[in-house]
PDB file of C-alpha atoms in Angstrom:
ATOM      1  CA  GLY A  16     -11.557  -3.531  11.289  1.00  0.00           C
ATOM      2  CA  VAL A  17     -13.372  -5.939   8.994  1.00  0.00           C
ATOM      3  CA  LEU A  18     -16.893  -4.171   9.098  1.00  0.00           C
ATOM      4  CA  THR A  19     -14.926  -0.796   8.477  1.00  0.00           C
ATOM      5  CA  PHE A  20     -13.258  -2.412   5.412  1.00  0.00           C
ATOM      6  CA  LEU A  21     -16.396  -3.870   4.195  1.00  0.00           C
ATOM      7  CA  ALA A  22     -18.146  -0.629   4.559  1.00  0.00           C
ATOM      8  CA  LEU A  23     -15.435   0.938   2.633  1.00  0.00           C
ATOM      9  CA  LEU A  24     -15.832  -1.418  -0.192  1.00  0.00           C
ATOM     10  CA  ASP A  25     -19.321  -0.830  -0.506  1.00  0.00           C
ATOM     11  CA  GLY A  26     -18.656   2.961  -0.485  1.00  0.00           C
ATOM     12  CA  GLU A  27     -20.669   3.449   2.749  1.00  0.00           C
ATOM     13  CA  ALA A  28     -17.681   4.497   5.067  1.00  0.00           C
ATOM     14  CA  GLU A  29     -18.541   7.117   7.469  1.00  0.00           C
ATOM     15  CA  LYS A  30     -16.825  10.611   7.780  1.00  0.00           C
ATOM     16  CA  SER A  31     -14.651   9.178  10.559  1.00  0.00           C
ATOM     17  CA  ALA A  32     -12.826   7.032   8.212  1.00  0.00           C
ATOM     18  CA  THR A  33     -10.324   9.545   7.034  1.00  0.00           C
ATOM     19  CA  SER A  34      -7.915   8.695   4.276  1.00  0.00           C
ATOM     20  CA  LEU A  35      -4.209   8.370   5.187  1.00  0.00           C
ATOM     21  CA  ASP A  36      -1.720  10.198   3.291  1.00  0.00           C
ATOM     22  CA  PRO A  37       1.453   7.853   2.807  1.00  0.00           C
ATOM     23  CA  ALA A  38       3.893  10.604   2.852  1.00  0.00           C
ATOM     24  CA  THR A  39       2.804  12.027   6.283  1.00  0.00           C
ATOM     25  CA  TYR A  40       1.788   8.662   7.719  1.00  0.00           C
ATOM     26  CA  SER A  41       5.030   6.989   7.149  1.00  0.00           C
ATOM     27  CA  PRO A  42       7.689   8.698   4.640  1.00  0.00           C
ATOM     28  CA  SER A  43       9.547   5.501   4.688  1.00  0.00           C
ATOM     29  CA  ARG A  44       6.311   3.486   3.868  1.00  0.00           C
ATOM     30  CA  THR A  45       7.254   1.084   6.695  1.00  0.00           C
ATOM     31  CA  VAL A  46       5.247  -0.201   9.591  1.00  0.00           C
ATOM     32  CA  ILE A  47       5.683  -2.528  12.289  1.00  0.00           C
ATOM     33  CA  VAL A  48       2.793  -4.824  13.417  1.00  0.00           C
ATOM     34  CA  LEU A  49       1.311  -4.377  16.836  1.00  0.00           C
ATOM     35  CA  SER A  50      -1.685  -6.372  17.041  1.00  0.00           C
ATOM     36  CA  GLN A  51      -1.661 -10.293  17.911  1.00  0.00           C
ATOM     37  CA  ASN A  52      -4.557 -10.589  15.489  1.00  0.00           C
ATOM     38  CA  THR A  53      -3.516  -8.749  12.460  1.00  0.00           C
ATOM     39  CA  GLN A  54      -5.358  -9.950   9.562  1.00  0.00           C
ATOM     40  CA  LEU A  55      -4.239  -9.666   6.039  1.00  0.00           C
ATOM     41  CA  TYR A  56      -7.086  -9.128   3.537  1.00  0.00           C
ATOM     42  CA  ALA A  57      -7.524  -9.696  -0.285  1.00  0.00           C
ATOM     43  CA  GLY A  58     -10.740  -7.695  -0.998  1.00  0.00           C
ATOM     44  CA  ASP A  59     -13.024  -8.571   1.965  1.00  0.00           C
ATOM     45  CA  LYS A  60     -11.584 -12.010   2.732  1.00  0.00           C
ATOM     46  CA  PRO A  61      -9.032 -12.637   5.296  1.00  0.00           C
ATOM     47  CA  ILE A  62      -6.150 -14.536   3.766  1.00  0.00           C
ATOM     48  CA  GLY A  63      -3.742 -14.618   6.769  1.00  0.00           C
ATOM     49  CA  VAL A  64      -2.279 -13.324   9.932  1.00  0.00           C
ATOM     50  CA  ILE A  65       0.842 -11.256  10.336  1.00  0.00           C
ATOM     51  CA  PRO A  66       2.637 -11.668  13.536  1.00  0.00           C
ATOM     52  CA  PRO A  67       3.479  -8.933  16.051  1.00  0.00           C
ATOM     53  CA  GLY A  68       6.786  -7.308  15.349  1.00  0.00           C
ATOM     54  CA  ALA A  69       6.830  -7.960  11.657  1.00  0.00           C
ATOM     55  CA  VAL A  70       8.058  -5.187   9.587  1.00  0.00           C
ATOM     56  CA  LEU A  71       6.001  -4.246   6.637  1.00  0.00           C
ATOM     57  CA  ARG A  72       6.485  -2.080   3.607  1.00  0.00           C
ATOM     58  CA  PHE A  73       3.501  -0.700   2.025  1.00  0.00           C
ATOM     59  CA  SER A  74       2.839   0.734  -1.458  1.00  0.00           C
ATOM     60  CA  LYS A  75      -0.496   2.681  -1.136  1.00  0.00           C
ATOM     61  CA  THR A  76      -3.381   3.482   1.223  1.00  0.00           C
ATOM     62  CA  SER A  77      -7.124   3.393   0.884  1.00  0.00           C
ATOM     63  CA  GLU A  78      -8.960   5.056   3.835  1.00  0.00           C
ATOM     64  CA  LYS A  79      -7.368   3.243   6.774  1.00  0.00           C
ATOM     65  CA  TRP A  80      -5.939   0.366   5.031  1.00  0.00           C
ATOM     66  CA  LEU A  81      -2.343  -0.339   3.781  1.00  0.00           C
ATOM     67  CA  MET A  82      -1.575  -2.353   0.728  1.00  0.00           C
ATOM     68  CA  VAL A  83       1.441  -4.736   1.383  1.00  0.00           C
ATOM     69  CA  PRO A  84       2.782  -5.892  -1.862  1.00  0.00           C
ATOM     70  CA  ARG A  85       4.899  -8.646  -0.288  1.00  0.00           C
ATOM     71  CA  TYR A  86       1.914 -10.453   0.943  1.00  0.00           C
ATOM     72  CA  ARG A  87      -0.637  -9.147  -1.755  1.00  0.00           C
ATOM     73  CA  GLY A  88      -3.063  -7.910   0.647  1.00  0.00           C
ATOM     74  CA  TRP A  89      -4.137  -5.127   3.061  1.00  0.00           C
ATOM     75  CA  VAL A  90      -3.615  -4.496   6.635  1.00  0.00           C
ATOM     76  CA  PHE A  91      -5.663  -2.154   8.994  1.00  0.00           C
ATOM     77  CA  ALA A  92      -3.629   0.921   9.949  1.00  0.00           C
ATOM     78  CA  ASP A  93      -4.732   0.631  13.616  1.00  0.00           C
ATOM     79  CA  ASP A  94      -2.895  -2.744  13.797  1.00  0.00           C
ATOM     80  CA  VAL A  95       0.427  -1.237  12.972  1.00  0.00           C
ATOM     81  CA  VAL A  96       2.723   1.649  13.934  1.00  0.00           C
ATOM     82  CA  PRO A  97       4.696   3.589  11.293  1.00  0.00           C
ATOM     83  CA  LEU A  98       8.406   2.923  11.735  1.00  0.00           C
ATOM     84  CA  GLU A  99       9.026   6.701  12.358  1.00  0.00           C
ATOM     85  CA  ASN A 100       6.833   6.468  15.446  1.00  0.00           C
ATOM     86  CA  SER A 101       7.803   3.020  16.531  1.00  0.00           C
ATOM     87  CA  VAL A 102      10.657   3.604  19.088  1.00  0.00           C
ATOM     88  CA  GLY A 103       8.531   6.173  20.888  1.00  0.00           C
ATOM     89  CA  HIS A 104       5.643   3.769  20.910  1.00  0.00           C
ATOM     90  CA  PHE A 105       7.510   0.943  22.337  1.00  0.00           C
ATOM     91  CA  SER A 106       9.326   3.078  24.834  1.00  0.00           C
ATOM     92  CA  SER A 107       6.152   4.185  26.231  1.00  0.00           C
ATOM     93  CA  VAL A 108       4.885   0.548  26.409  1.00  0.00           C
ATOM     94  CA  ILE A 109       8.133  -0.315  28.223  1.00  0.00           C
ATOM     95  CA  GLU A 110       7.846   2.477  30.742  1.00  0.00           C
ATOM     96  CA  LYS A 111       4.205   1.308  31.636  1.00  0.00           C
ATOM     97  CA  HIS A 112       4.633  -2.530  31.171  1.00  0.00           C
ATOM     98  CA  PRO A 113       8.234  -3.643  30.586  1.00  0.00           C
ATOM     99  CA  SER A 114       8.273  -7.064  28.974  1.00  0.00           C
ATOM    100  CA  ALA A 115      10.460  -8.987  26.909  1.00  0.00           C
ATOM    101  CA  THR A 116       7.954  -8.715  23.962  1.00  0.00           C
ATOM    102  CA  ALA A 117       8.116  -4.932  24.236  1.00  0.00           C
ATOM    103  CA  TYR A 118      11.997  -4.941  24.195  1.00  0.00           C
ATOM    104  CA  LEU A 119      12.216  -7.280  21.223  1.00  0.00           C
ATOM    105  CA  HIS A 120       9.756  -5.083  19.133  1.00  0.00           C
ATOM    106  CA  ARG A 121      11.533  -2.013  19.963  1.00  0.00           C
ATOM    107  CA  GLY A 122      14.904  -3.637  19.146  1.00  0.00           C
ATOM    108  CA  ILE A 123      13.458  -4.612  15.795  1.00  0.00           C
ATOM    109  CA  ALA A 124      12.265  -0.903  15.190  1.00  0.00           C
ATOM    110  CA  LEU A 125      15.927   0.263  16.208  1.00  0.00           C
ATOM    111  CA  MET A 126      17.377  -2.158  13.710  1.00  0.00           C
ATOM    112  CA  GLN A 127      15.232  -0.820  10.991  1.00  0.00           C
ATOM    113  CA  LEU A 128      16.559   2.657  11.878  1.00  0.00           C
ATOM    114  CA  ASP A 129      20.112   1.407  11.989  1.00  0.00           C
ATOM    115  CA  LYS A 130      20.550   1.931  15.711  1.00  0.00           C
ATOM    116  CA  VAL A 131      22.490  -1.310  16.000  1.00  0.00           C
ATOM    117  CA  ASP A 132      23.978  -0.848  19.463  1.00  0.00           C
ATOM    118  CA  GLU A 133      20.588   0.074  20.865  1.00  0.00           C
ATOM    119  CA  ALA A 134      18.851  -2.755  19.164  1.00  0.00           C
ATOM    120  CA  LYS A 135      21.317  -5.126  20.581  1.00  0.00           C
ATOM    121  CA  ALA A 136      20.857  -4.014  23.961  1.00  0.00           C
ATOM    122  CA  ASP A 137      16.954  -4.370  23.727  1.00  0.00           C
ATOM    123  CA  PHE A 138      17.396  -8.000  22.350  1.00  0.00           C
ATOM    124  CA  GLU A 139      19.676  -8.665  25.316  1.00  0.00           C
ATOM    125  CA  LYS A 140      17.193  -7.396  27.726  1.00  0.00           C
ATOM    126  CA  ALA A 141      14.392  -9.398  26.114  1.00  0.00           C
ATOM    127  CA  ILE A 142      16.480 -12.523  26.696  1.00  0.00           C
ATOM    128  CA  GLN A 143      17.322 -11.477  30.154  1.00  0.00           C
ATOM    129  CA  LEU A 144      13.586 -11.091  30.941  1.00  0.00           C
ATOM    130  CA  GLY A 145      13.059 -14.758  29.782  1.00  0.00           C
ATOM    131  CA  THR A 146      11.739 -14.480  26.398  1.00  0.00           C
ATOM    132  CA  LYS A 147      10.528 -17.753  24.715  1.00  0.00           C
ATOM    133  CA  ASP A 148      10.408 -16.195  21.384  1.00  0.00           C
ATOM    134  CA  GLY A 149      13.048 -17.515  18.990  1.00  0.00           C
ATOM    135  CA  ALA A 150      12.765 -14.241  16.924  1.00  0.00           C
ATOM    136  CA  VAL A 151      14.924 -12.521  19.458  1.00  0.00           C
ATOM    137  CA  TYR A 152      17.912 -14.832  18.900  1.00  0.00           C
ATOM    138  CA  ILE A 153      17.527 -14.390  15.098  1.00  0.00           C
ATOM    139  CA  ASN A 154      17.408 -10.531  15.465  1.00  0.00           C
ATOM    140  CA  LEU A 155      20.407 -10.634  17.901  1.00  0.00           C
ATOM    141  CA  GLY A 156      22.238 -12.871  15.402  1.00  0.00           C
ATOM    142  CA  SER A 157      21.616 -10.354  12.849  1.00  0.00           C
ATOM    143  CA  VAL A 158      22.912  -7.384  14.901  1.00  0.00           C
ATOM    144  CA  LEU A 159      26.204  -9.348  15.675  1.00  0.00           C
ATOM    145  CA  GLN A 160      26.577 -10.357  11.995  1.00  0.00           C
ATOM    146  CA  ARG A 161      26.440  -6.586  11.156  1.00  0.00           C
ATOM    147  CA  GLN A 162      28.954  -5.842  13.664  1.00  0.00           C
ATOM    148  CA  GLY A 163      31.412  -8.553  12.213  1.00  0.00           C
ATOM    149  CA  LEU A 164      31.070 -10.881  15.262  1.00  0.00           C
ATOM    150  CA  MET A 165      30.479 -13.959  13.200  1.00  0.00           C
ATOM    151  CA  GLN A 166      31.109 -16.527  15.849  1.00  0.00           C
ATOM    152  CA  GLU A 167      28.790 -14.890  18.379  1.00  0.00           C
ATOM    153  CA  ALA A 168      26.146 -14.549  15.634  1.00  0.00           C
ATOM    154  CA  LEU A 169      26.369 -18.201  14.971  1.00  0.00           C
ATOM    155  CA  VAL A 170      25.736 -19.053  18.535  1.00  0.00           C
ATOM    156  CA  HIS A 171      22.342 -17.116  18.447  1.00  0.00           C
ATOM    157  CA  TYR A 172      21.320 -18.336  15.099  1.00  0.00           C
ATOM    158  CA  SER A 173      21.896 -21.841  16.408  1.00  0.00           C
ATOM    159  CA  LYS A 174      19.843 -21.057  19.403  1.00  0.00           C
ATOM    160  CA  SER A 175      16.912 -19.786  17.151  1.00  0.00           C
ATOM    161  CA  ILE A 176      16.983 -23.004  15.316  1.00  0.00           C
ATOM    162  CA  GLU A 177      16.649 -24.925  18.574  1.00  0.00           C
ATOM    163  CA  MET A 178      13.557 -22.774  19.404  1.00  0.00           C
ATOM    164  CA  LEU A 179      12.054 -22.556  16.052  1.00  0.00           C
ATOM    165  CA  PRO A 180      13.117 -25.945  14.327  1.00  0.00           C
ATOM    166  CA  ASP A 181      10.389 -25.889  11.764  1.00  0.00           C
ATOM    167  CA  SER A 182      11.348 -22.350  10.485  1.00  0.00           C
ATOM    168  CA  SER A 183      13.532 -21.757   7.499  1.00  0.00           C
ATOM    169  CA  LEU A 184      14.472 -18.275   8.399  1.00  0.00           C
ATOM    170  CA  PRO A 185      17.225 -19.248  11.159  1.00  0.00           C
ATOM    171  CA  TYR A 186      18.757 -21.822   8.927  1.00  0.00           C
ATOM    172  CA  ILE A 187      18.933 -19.133   6.034  1.00  0.00           C
ATOM    173  CA  GLU A 188      20.472 -16.619   8.435  1.00  0.00           C
ATOM    174  CA  ARG A 189      22.911 -19.026   9.954  1.00  0.00           C
ATOM    175  CA  SER A 190      24.014 -20.145   6.418  1.00  0.00           C
ATOM    176  CA  SER A 191      24.849 -16.510   5.564  1.00  0.00           C
ATOM    177  CA  VAL A 192      27.233 -16.309   8.610  1.00  0.00           C
ATOM    178  CA  LEU A 193      28.782 -19.676   7.601  1.00  0.00           C
ATOM    179  CA  MET A 194      29.444 -18.423   4.205  1.00  0.00           C
ATOM    180  CA  GLU A 195      31.064 -15.315   5.492  1.00  0.00           C
ATOM    181  CA  MET A 196      33.163 -17.659   7.563  1.00  0.00           C
ATOM    182  CA  LYS A 197      34.106 -19.540   4.352  1.00  0.00           C
ATOM    183  CA  GLN A 198      32.499 -22.739   5.964  1.00  0.00           C
ATOM    184  CA  PHE A 199      30.717 -23.656   2.658  1.00  0.00           C
ATOM    185  CA  PRO A 200      29.670 -27.311   3.139  1.00  0.00           C
ATOM    186  CA  GLU A 201      27.990 -26.288   6.532  1.00  0.00           C
ATOM    187  CA  ALA A 202      26.201 -23.324   4.715  1.00  0.00           C
ATOM    188  CA  ALA A 203      25.019 -25.627   2.023  1.00  0.00           C
ATOM    189  CA  ALA A 204      23.886 -28.011   4.596  1.00  0.00           C
ATOM    190  CA  ASP A 205      21.779 -25.299   6.404  1.00  0.00           C
ATOM    191  CA  LEU A 206      20.217 -24.023   2.999  1.00  0.00           C
ATOM    192  CA  GLU A 207      19.283 -27.705   2.263  1.00  0.00           C
ATOM    193  CA  LYS A 208      17.361 -27.846   5.755  1.00  0.00           C
ATOM    194  CA  ALA A 209      15.764 -24.517   4.939  1.00  0.00           C
TER     195      ALA A 209
END
């Protein structure tokens, strides 16, 4: 990954580094991170790590690199899967090695594709398999909120806060449910904590 990127910067890329066409690679310009070690680069310097399961929008490609404006950096295309191929990819992983993480990631892909009922089933399966990842509760809360099940969403956002006490996202998500339930003081308290 890094050496290829550096070679590309120096203009010494080999023929094997074919350029990606964004329109055919991912028409939605959306990808899901696969690798545990997906580095984000600014030029040739690593500036951070993007966690597996993260949904990224890219604006352009350069050889096998994708520009992610939200993070002002580039990710290597081999570390991600286009949204359009993600459900098939994670289904294949689940067939070979079913795990809570694979169900979580497929659920995230299904949510992005507005397949909310299927996403809910995958998040519930990840919980059943004993996931320790608080993200599954955030995502399940989001599904339940979309379905109008505010009280259930509140329970799952609260569970995600227990599991991820230092993260602002569960507080922000729970505050949105509390606002929809017209519990404004509680929503404001969550936003203060975020």
